[in-house]
PDB file of C-alpha atoms in Angstrom:
ATOM      1  CA  UNK A   1    -146.693  75.722-128.732  1.00  0.00           C
ATOM      2  CA  UNK A   2    -146.405  77.134-125.258  1.00  0.00           C
ATOM      3  CA  UNK A   3    -143.729  75.032-123.572  1.00  0.00           C
ATOM      4  CA  UNK A   4    -143.229  74.561-119.846  1.00  0.00           C
ATOM      5  CA  UNK A   5    -139.532  73.985-119.138  1.00  0.00           C
ATOM      6  CA  UNK A   6    -138.803  72.604-115.673  1.00  0.00           C
ATOM      7  CA  UNK A   7    -135.033  72.966-115.392  1.00  0.00           C
ATOM      8  CA  UNK A   8    -132.821  74.238-112.558  1.00  0.00           C
ATOM      9  CA  UNK A   9    -129.607  74.555-114.595  1.00  0.00           C
ATOM     10  CA  UNK A  10    -129.381  78.100-115.969  1.00  0.00           C
ATOM     11  CA  UNK A  11    -127.089  77.288-118.906  1.00  0.00           C
ATOM     12  CA  UNK A  12    -129.193  74.334-120.029  1.00  0.00           C
ATOM     13  CA  UNK A  13    -132.393  76.357-119.641  1.00  0.00           C
ATOM     14  CA  UNK A  14    -130.967  79.188-121.755  1.00  0.00           C
ATOM     15  CA  UNK A  15    -129.846  76.813-124.512  1.00  0.00           C
ATOM     16  CA  UNK A  16    -133.221  75.071-124.600  1.00  0.00           C
ATOM     17  CA  UNK A  17    -135.163  78.324-124.530  1.00  0.00           C
ATOM     18  CA  UNK A  18    -133.141  79.717-127.432  1.00  0.00           C
ATOM     19  CA  UNK A  19    -133.507  76.547-129.517  1.00  0.00           C
ATOM     20  CA  UNK A  20    -137.247  76.314-128.885  1.00  0.00           C
ATOM     21  CA  UNK A  21    -137.801  80.000-129.622  1.00  0.00           C
ATOM     22  CA  UNK A  22    -136.108  79.531-133.002  1.00  0.00           C
ATOM     23  CA  UNK A  23    -138.752  76.901-133.740  1.00  0.00           C
ATOM     24  CA  UNK A  24    -141.488  79.410-132.952  1.00  0.00           C
ATOM     25  CA  UNK A  25    -142.362  78.106-129.480  1.00  0.00           C
ATOM     26  CA  UNK A  26    -142.854  80.245-126.403  1.00  0.00           C
ATOM     27  CA  UNK A  27    -141.220  79.007-123.220  1.00  0.00           C
ATOM     28  CA  UNK A  28    -141.986  79.470-119.550  1.00  0.00           C
ATOM     29  CA  UNK A  29    -139.040  78.262-117.522  1.00  0.00           C
ATOM     30  CA  UNK A  30    -139.527  77.274-113.892  1.00  0.00           C
ATOM     31  CA  UNK A  31    -137.046  75.871-111.388  1.00  0.00           C
ATOM     32  CA  UNK A  32    -139.183  74.319-108.680  1.00  0.00           C
ATOM     33  CA  UNK A  33    -141.806  71.614-108.715  1.00  0.00           C
ATOM     34  CA  UNK A  34    -144.353  73.834-106.999  1.00  0.00           C
ATOM     35  CA  UNK A  35    -144.050  76.316-109.879  1.00  0.00           C
ATOM     36  CA  UNK A  36    -144.440  73.543-112.443  1.00  0.00           C
ATOM     37  CA  UNK A  37    -147.679  72.412-110.835  1.00  0.00           C
ATOM     38  CA  UNK A  38    -148.932  76.001-110.740  1.00  0.00           C
ATOM     39  CA  UNK A  39    -148.324  76.632-114.453  1.00  0.00           C
ATOM     40  CA  UNK A  40    -148.941  73.173-115.945  1.00  0.00           C
ATOM     41  CA  UNK A  41    -152.491  73.921-117.083  1.00  0.00           C
ATOM     42  CA  UNK A  42    -151.260  76.918-119.104  1.00  0.00           C
ATOM     43  CA  UNK A  43    -148.813  74.828-121.143  1.00  0.00           C
ATOM     44  CA  UNK A  44    -149.157  72.644-124.223  1.00  0.00           C
ATOM     45  CA  UNK A  45    -145.962  70.635-123.743  1.00  0.00           C
ATOM     46  CA  UNK A  46    -143.599  69.917-120.825  1.00  0.00           C
ATOM     47  CA  UNK A  47    -139.855  69.322-120.728  1.00  0.00           C
ATOM     48  CA  UNK A  48    -138.959  67.999-117.290  1.00  0.00           C
ATOM     49  CA  UNK A  49    -135.604  67.662-115.581  1.00  0.00           C
ATOM     50  CA  UNK A  50    -135.537  65.142-112.744  1.00  0.00           C
ATOM     51  CA  UNK A  51    -132.985  66.904-110.529  1.00  0.00           C
ATOM     52  CA  UNK A  52    -135.054  69.654-108.907  1.00  0.00           C
ATOM     53  CA  UNK A  53    -134.286  71.500-105.644  1.00  0.00           C
ATOM     54  CA  UNK A  54    -137.634  70.965-103.904  1.00  0.00           C
ATOM     55  CA  UNK A  55    -138.919  67.594-105.156  1.00  0.00           C
ATOM     56  CA  UNK A  56    -137.597  64.616-107.069  1.00  0.00           C
ATOM     57  CA  UNK A  57    -138.608  64.914-110.712  1.00  0.00           C
ATOM     58  CA  UNK A  58    -140.201  61.465-110.779  1.00  0.00           C
ATOM     59  CA  UNK A  59    -142.480  62.476-107.916  1.00  0.00           C
ATOM     60  CA  UNK A  60    -143.340  65.672-109.787  1.00  0.00           C
ATOM     61  CA  UNK A  61    -144.116  63.636-112.912  1.00  0.00           C
ATOM     62  CA  UNK A  62    -146.568  61.499-110.960  1.00  0.00           C
ATOM     63  CA  UNK A  63    -148.226  64.614-109.525  1.00  0.00           C
ATOM     64  CA  UNK A  64    -148.461  66.216-112.977  1.00  0.00           C
ATOM     65  CA  UNK A  65    -150.150  63.129-114.364  1.00  0.00           C
ATOM     66  CA  UNK A  66    -152.901  63.428-111.748  1.00  0.00           C
ATOM     67  CA  UNK A  67    -153.807  66.939-112.935  1.00  0.00           C
ATOM     68  CA  UNK A  68    -153.095  66.943-116.687  1.00  0.00           C
ATOM     69  CA  UNK A  69    -152.296  64.760-119.685  1.00  0.00           C
ATOM     70  CA  UNK A  70    -149.889  67.110-121.439  1.00  0.00           C
ATOM     71  CA  UNK A  71    -147.266  65.677-123.784  1.00  0.00           C
ATOM     72  CA  UNK A  72    -144.134  65.381-121.633  1.00  0.00           C
ATOM     73  CA  UNK A  73    -140.512  64.502-122.257  1.00  0.00           C
ATOM     74  CA  UNK A  74    -138.069  63.887-119.433  1.00  0.00           C
ATOM     75  CA  UNK A  75    -134.717  65.586-120.111  1.00  0.00           C
ATOM     76  CA  UNK A  76    -132.193  64.533-117.492  1.00  0.00           C
ATOM     77  CA  UNK A  77    -128.673  63.388-116.701  1.00  0.00           C
ATOM     78  CA  UNK A  78    -129.997  60.209-115.084  1.00  0.00           C
ATOM     79  CA  UNK A  79    -129.198  57.314-117.400  1.00  0.00           C
ATOM     80  CA  UNK A  80    -129.920  54.302-115.190  1.00  0.00           C
ATOM     81  CA  UNK A  81    -132.458  51.899-116.672  1.00  0.00           C
ATOM     82  CA  UNK A  82    -134.436  52.011-113.418  1.00  0.00           C
ATOM     83  CA  UNK A  83    -134.999  55.766-113.814  1.00  0.00           C
ATOM     84  CA  UNK A  84    -136.014  55.381-117.466  1.00  0.00           C
ATOM     85  CA  UNK A  85    -138.518  52.646-116.664  1.00  0.00           C
ATOM     86  CA  UNK A  86    -139.963  54.536-113.683  1.00  0.00           C
ATOM     87  CA  UNK A  87    -140.466  57.655-115.801  1.00  0.00           C
ATOM     88  CA  UNK A  88    -142.174  55.733-118.600  1.00  0.00           C
ATOM     89  CA  UNK A  89    -144.410  53.934-116.125  1.00  0.00           C
ATOM     90  CA  UNK A  90    -145.304  57.266-114.524  1.00  0.00           C
ATOM     91  CA  UNK A  91    -146.518  58.621-117.872  1.00  0.00           C
ATOM     92  CA  UNK A  92    -143.567  60.246-119.649  1.00  0.00           C
ATOM     93  CA  UNK A  93    -143.934  60.219-123.434  1.00  0.00           C
ATOM     94  CA  UNK A  94    -140.184  60.045-124.015  1.00  0.00           C
ATOM     95  CA  UNK A  95    -136.888  60.122-122.100  1.00  0.00           C
ATOM     96  CA  UNK A  96    -133.777  62.005-123.257  1.00  0.00           C
ATOM     97  CA  UNK A  97    -130.452  61.709-121.438  1.00  0.00           C
ATOM     98  CA  UNK A  98    -128.057  64.654-121.139  1.00  0.00           C
ATOM     99  CA  UNK A  99    -125.840  65.474-122.907  1.00  0.00           C
ATOM    100  CA  UNK A 100    -127.871  65.300-126.104  1.00  0.00           C
ATOM    101  CA  UNK A 101    -127.936  66.846-129.548  1.00  0.00           C
ATOM    102  CA  UNK A 102    -130.412  69.671-129.717  1.00  0.00           C
ATOM    103  CA  UNK A 103    -131.606  68.495-133.136  1.00  0.00           C
ATOM    104  CA  UNK A 104    -132.462  65.107-131.643  1.00  0.00           C
ATOM    105  CA  UNK A 105    -134.507  66.663-128.851  1.00  0.00           C
ATOM    106  CA  UNK A 106    -136.381  68.867-131.323  1.00  0.00           C
ATOM    107  CA  UNK A 107    -137.128  65.813-133.469  1.00  0.00           C
ATOM    108  CA  UNK A 108    -138.418  63.927-130.435  1.00  0.00           C
ATOM    109  CA  UNK A 109    -140.625  66.873-129.477  1.00  0.00           C
ATOM    110  CA  UNK A 110    -142.066  66.947-133.000  1.00  0.00           C
ATOM    111  CA  UNK A 111    -142.693  63.181-132.901  1.00  0.00           C
ATOM    112  CA  UNK A 112    -144.424  63.262-129.530  1.00  0.00           C
ATOM    113  CA  UNK A 113    -146.449  66.268-130.648  1.00  0.00           C
ATOM    114  CA  UNK A 114    -147.663  64.405-133.749  1.00  0.00           C
ATOM    115  CA  UNK A 115    -148.494  61.238-131.863  1.00  0.00           C
ATOM    116  CA  UNK A 116    -150.243  62.588-128.792  1.00  0.00           C
ATOM    117  CA  UNK A 117    -153.861  63.580-128.615  1.00  0.00           C
ATOM    118  CA  UNK A 118    -155.040  61.476-131.555  1.00  0.00           C
ATOM    119  CA  UNK A 119    -156.331  57.926-131.683  1.00  0.00           C
ATOM    120  CA  UNK A 120    -154.172  55.446-133.598  1.00  0.00           C
ATOM    121  CA  UNK A 121    -157.032  54.573-135.939  1.00  0.00           C
ATOM    122  CA  UNK A 122    -158.712  57.776-137.160  1.00  0.00           C
ATOM    123  CA  UNK A 123    -162.246  57.718-138.434  1.00  0.00           C
ATOM    124  CA  UNK A 124    -163.355  55.020-136.059  1.00  0.00           C
ATOM    125  CA  UNK A 125    -166.395  56.986-134.852  1.00  0.00           C
ATOM    126  CA  UNK A 126    -167.981  56.280-131.491  1.00  0.00           C
ATOM    127  CA  UNK A 127    -166.649  52.757-131.403  1.00  0.00           C
ATOM    128  CA  UNK A 128    -166.460  50.721-128.200  1.00  0.00           C
ATOM    129  CA  UNK A 129    -164.634  47.412-128.135  1.00  0.00           C
ATOM    130  CA  UNK A 130    -165.376  44.789-125.493  1.00  0.00           C
ATOM    131  CA  UNK A 131    -163.473  41.670-124.534  1.00  0.00           C
ATOM    132  CA  UNK A 132    -164.718  39.871-121.451  1.00  0.00           C
ATOM    133  CA  UNK A 133    -165.446  42.491-118.801  1.00  0.00           C
ATOM    134  CA  UNK A 134    -163.085  45.042-120.365  1.00  0.00           C
ATOM    135  CA  UNK A 135    -164.615  47.901-122.371  1.00  0.00           C
ATOM    136  CA  UNK A 136    -162.367  50.133-124.489  1.00  0.00           C
ATOM    137  CA  UNK A 137    -163.980  53.319-125.773  1.00  0.00           C
ATOM    138  CA  UNK A 138    -161.814  54.464-128.684  1.00  0.00           C
ATOM    139  CA  UNK A 139    -163.537  57.833-129.041  1.00  0.00           C
ATOM    140  CA  UNK A 140    -163.691  58.805-125.366  1.00  0.00           C
ATOM    141  CA  UNK A 141    -160.268  57.233-124.702  1.00  0.00           C
ATOM    142  CA  UNK A 142    -161.488  55.400-121.632  1.00  0.00           C
ATOM    143  CA  UNK A 143    -161.129  51.862-120.305  1.00  0.00           C
ATOM    144  CA  UNK A 144    -163.331  50.122-117.771  1.00  0.00           C
ATOM    145  CA  UNK A 145    -162.938  46.717-116.143  1.00  0.00           C
ATOM    146  CA  UNK A 146    -166.118  45.247-114.682  1.00  0.00           C
ATOM    147  CA  UNK A 147    -167.644  48.764-115.102  1.00  0.00           C
ATOM    148  CA  UNK A 148    -164.834  50.299-113.010  1.00  0.00           C
ATOM    149  CA  UNK A 149    -162.755  53.009-114.732  1.00  0.00           C
ATOM    150  CA  UNK A 150    -159.053  52.251-115.167  1.00  0.00           C
ATOM    151  CA  UNK A 151    -156.605  55.107-115.580  1.00  0.00           C
ATOM    152  CA  UNK A 152    -153.988  54.416-118.255  1.00  0.00           C
ATOM    153  CA  UNK A 153    -151.283  56.797-119.388  1.00  0.00           C
ATOM    154  CA  UNK A 154    -151.793  58.300-122.832  1.00  0.00           C
ATOM    155  CA  UNK A 155    -149.199  55.992-124.382  1.00  0.00           C
ATOM    156  CA  UNK A 156    -150.651  52.925-122.692  1.00  0.00           C
ATOM    157  CA  UNK A 157    -154.079  53.792-124.076  1.00  0.00           C
ATOM    158  CA  UNK A 158    -152.649  54.431-127.543  1.00  0.00           C
ATOM    159  CA  UNK A 159    -151.074  50.968-127.593  1.00  0.00           C
ATOM    160  CA  UNK A 160    -154.271  49.321-126.363  1.00  0.00           C
ATOM    161  CA  UNK A 161    -156.428  51.307-128.799  1.00  0.00           C
ATOM    162  CA  UNK A 162    -154.222  50.305-131.724  1.00  0.00           C
ATOM    163  CA  UNK A 163    -154.718  46.649-130.835  1.00  0.00           C
ATOM    164  CA  UNK A 164    -158.453  47.131-130.186  1.00  0.00           C
ATOM    165  CA  UNK A 165    -159.106  48.966-133.458  1.00  0.00           C
ATOM    166  CA  UNK A 166    -158.817  45.656-135.337  1.00  0.00           C
ATOM    167  CA  UNK A 167    -159.215  43.080-132.542  1.00  0.00           C
ATOM    168  CA  UNK A 168    -158.321  40.028-134.630  1.00  0.00           C
ATOM    169  CA  UNK A 169    -155.166  41.481-136.125  1.00  0.00           C
ATOM    170  CA  UNK A 170    -151.664  40.876-134.807  1.00  0.00           C
ATOM    171  CA  UNK A 171    -149.570  44.039-134.749  1.00  0.00           C
ATOM    172  CA  UNK A 172    -145.829  43.718-135.137  1.00  0.00           C
ATOM    173  CA  UNK A 173    -143.496  45.473-132.717  1.00  0.00           C
ATOM    174  CA  UNK A 174    -142.203  47.594-135.597  1.00  0.00           C
ATOM    175  CA  UNK A 175    -145.701  48.701-136.582  1.00  0.00           C
ATOM    176  CA  UNK A 176    -146.619  49.640-133.002  1.00  0.00           C
ATOM    177  CA  UNK A 177    -143.383  51.563-132.510  1.00  0.00           C
ATOM    178  CA  UNK A 178    -143.893  53.358-135.824  1.00  0.00           C
ATOM    179  CA  UNK A 179    -147.558  54.191-135.202  1.00  0.00           C
ATOM    180  CA  UNK A 180    -147.259  55.227-131.556  1.00  0.00           C
ATOM    181  CA  UNK A 181    -143.664  56.401-131.162  1.00  0.00           C
ATOM    182  CA  UNK A 182    -143.060  57.457-134.756  1.00  0.00           C
ATOM    183  CA  UNK A 183    -139.944  55.275-135.019  1.00  0.00           C
ATOM    184  CA  UNK A 184    -140.056  51.625-136.093  1.00  0.00           C
ATOM    185  CA  UNK A 185    -136.441  51.165-135.025  1.00  0.00           C
ATOM    186  CA  UNK A 186    -136.595  52.960-131.696  1.00  0.00           C
ATOM    187  CA  UNK A 187    -133.399  52.091-129.857  1.00  0.00           C
ATOM    188  CA  UNK A 188    -135.233  51.892-126.551  1.00  0.00           C
ATOM    189  CA  UNK A 189    -137.946  49.544-127.813  1.00  0.00           C
ATOM    190  CA  UNK A 190    -138.117  48.340-124.205  1.00  0.00           C
ATOM    191  CA  UNK A 191    -140.565  51.232-123.864  1.00  0.00           C
ATOM    192  CA  UNK A 192    -143.195  49.135-125.629  1.00  0.00           C
ATOM    193  CA  UNK A 193    -142.737  46.254-123.197  1.00  0.00           C
ATOM    194  CA  UNK A 194    -143.041  48.645-120.256  1.00  0.00           C
ATOM    195  CA  UNK A 195    -146.308  50.062-121.566  1.00  0.00           C
ATOM    196  CA  UNK A 196    -147.756  46.606-122.273  1.00  0.00           C
ATOM    197  CA  UNK A 197    -146.834  45.570-118.728  1.00  0.00           C
ATOM    198  CA  UNK A 198    -148.560  48.708-117.461  1.00  0.00           C
ATOM    199  CA  UNK A 199    -151.770  47.874-119.327  1.00  0.00           C
ATOM    200  CA  UNK A 200    -151.808  44.370-117.902  1.00  0.00           C
ATOM    201  CA  UNK A 201    -151.065  45.493-114.344  1.00  0.00           C
ATOM    202  CA  UNK A 202    -153.533  48.379-114.236  1.00  0.00           C
ATOM    203  CA  UNK A 203    -156.416  46.424-115.739  1.00  0.00           C
ATOM    204  CA  UNK A 204    -155.644  43.329-113.715  1.00  0.00           C
ATOM    205  CA  UNK A 205    -156.151  41.325-116.909  1.00  0.00           C
ATOM    206  CA  UNK A 206    -152.804  39.827-117.928  1.00  0.00           C
ATOM    207  CA  UNK A 207    -154.398  38.200-120.986  1.00  0.00           C
ATOM    208  CA  UNK A 208    -155.801  41.499-122.293  1.00  0.00           C
ATOM    209  CA  UNK A 209    -152.678  41.953-124.415  1.00  0.00           C
ATOM    210  CA  UNK A 210    -151.505  38.708-125.965  1.00  0.00           C
ATOM    211  CA  UNK A 211    -147.820  38.345-126.829  1.00  0.00           C
ATOM    212  CA  UNK A 212    -147.066  36.758-130.197  1.00  0.00           C
ATOM    213  CA  UNK A 213    -143.547  35.535-129.525  1.00  0.00           C
ATOM    214  CA  UNK A 214    -140.943  36.885-131.889  1.00  0.00           C
ATOM    215  CA  UNK A 215    -143.430  39.160-133.658  1.00  0.00           C
ATOM    216  CA  UNK A 216    -145.694  41.475-131.697  1.00  0.00           C
ATOM    217  CA  UNK A 217    -148.987  41.776-129.852  1.00  0.00           C
ATOM    218  CA  UNK A 218    -152.704  41.155-130.270  1.00  0.00           C
ATOM    219  CA  UNK A 219    -155.785  42.102-128.253  1.00  0.00           C
ATOM    220  CA  UNK A 220    -156.583  39.107-126.074  1.00  0.00           C
ATOM    221  CA  UNK A 221    -159.949  37.357-126.106  1.00  0.00           C
ATOM    222  CA  UNK A 222    -161.168  37.267-122.517  1.00  0.00           C
ATOM    223  CA  UNK A 223    -163.954  35.170-121.112  1.00  0.00           C
ATOM    224  CA  UNK A 224    -167.270  36.935-120.507  1.00  0.00           C
ATOM    225  CA  UNK A 225    -167.942  38.664-117.170  1.00  0.00           C
TER     226      UNK A 225
END
């Protein structure tokens, strides 16, 4: 892949570039947010530090998500839960706190790469699922509420699509984490709760995702429009 590395620390950038090159990736390293925005469309994957000299990394993440849907992992020294949750809500696919083991980061890159860009239920054809006034197009990866498009992050859509693929089924937390994140025992399983909350808030339909206490989630049955 062609990786875009947004990192202002020279030593960290060199270590990441070397490790990624050994995996066969090419890397364009930039320091400033304005450069990241300029080169984002040329990349296939983004590694984003949050401590940038010209713009806070969370603000850059939000701007990037308005122009592209590239797989993106935040790699930062910020470890506060607030920062993690804000990054996930803004569309980050994963969040890695410095210092980290390079092997772990590479594994997370591989996992995100496998999971992004493909629907959770392959072979579903041009299927559209409706519940109440919500329409979920599994092939086009779009959601509308009362015929108005709703913009979900890629992970939010993946979670919703997994539930919509078999509307009557209840999916366990472990299954969702395994299918979407590639890790049934993800330490930060709070990520799933954040993405479910995002689906509910953005669609304005709190009952769209039904919580099965102590087990998992199910697509909610909404009243007709």
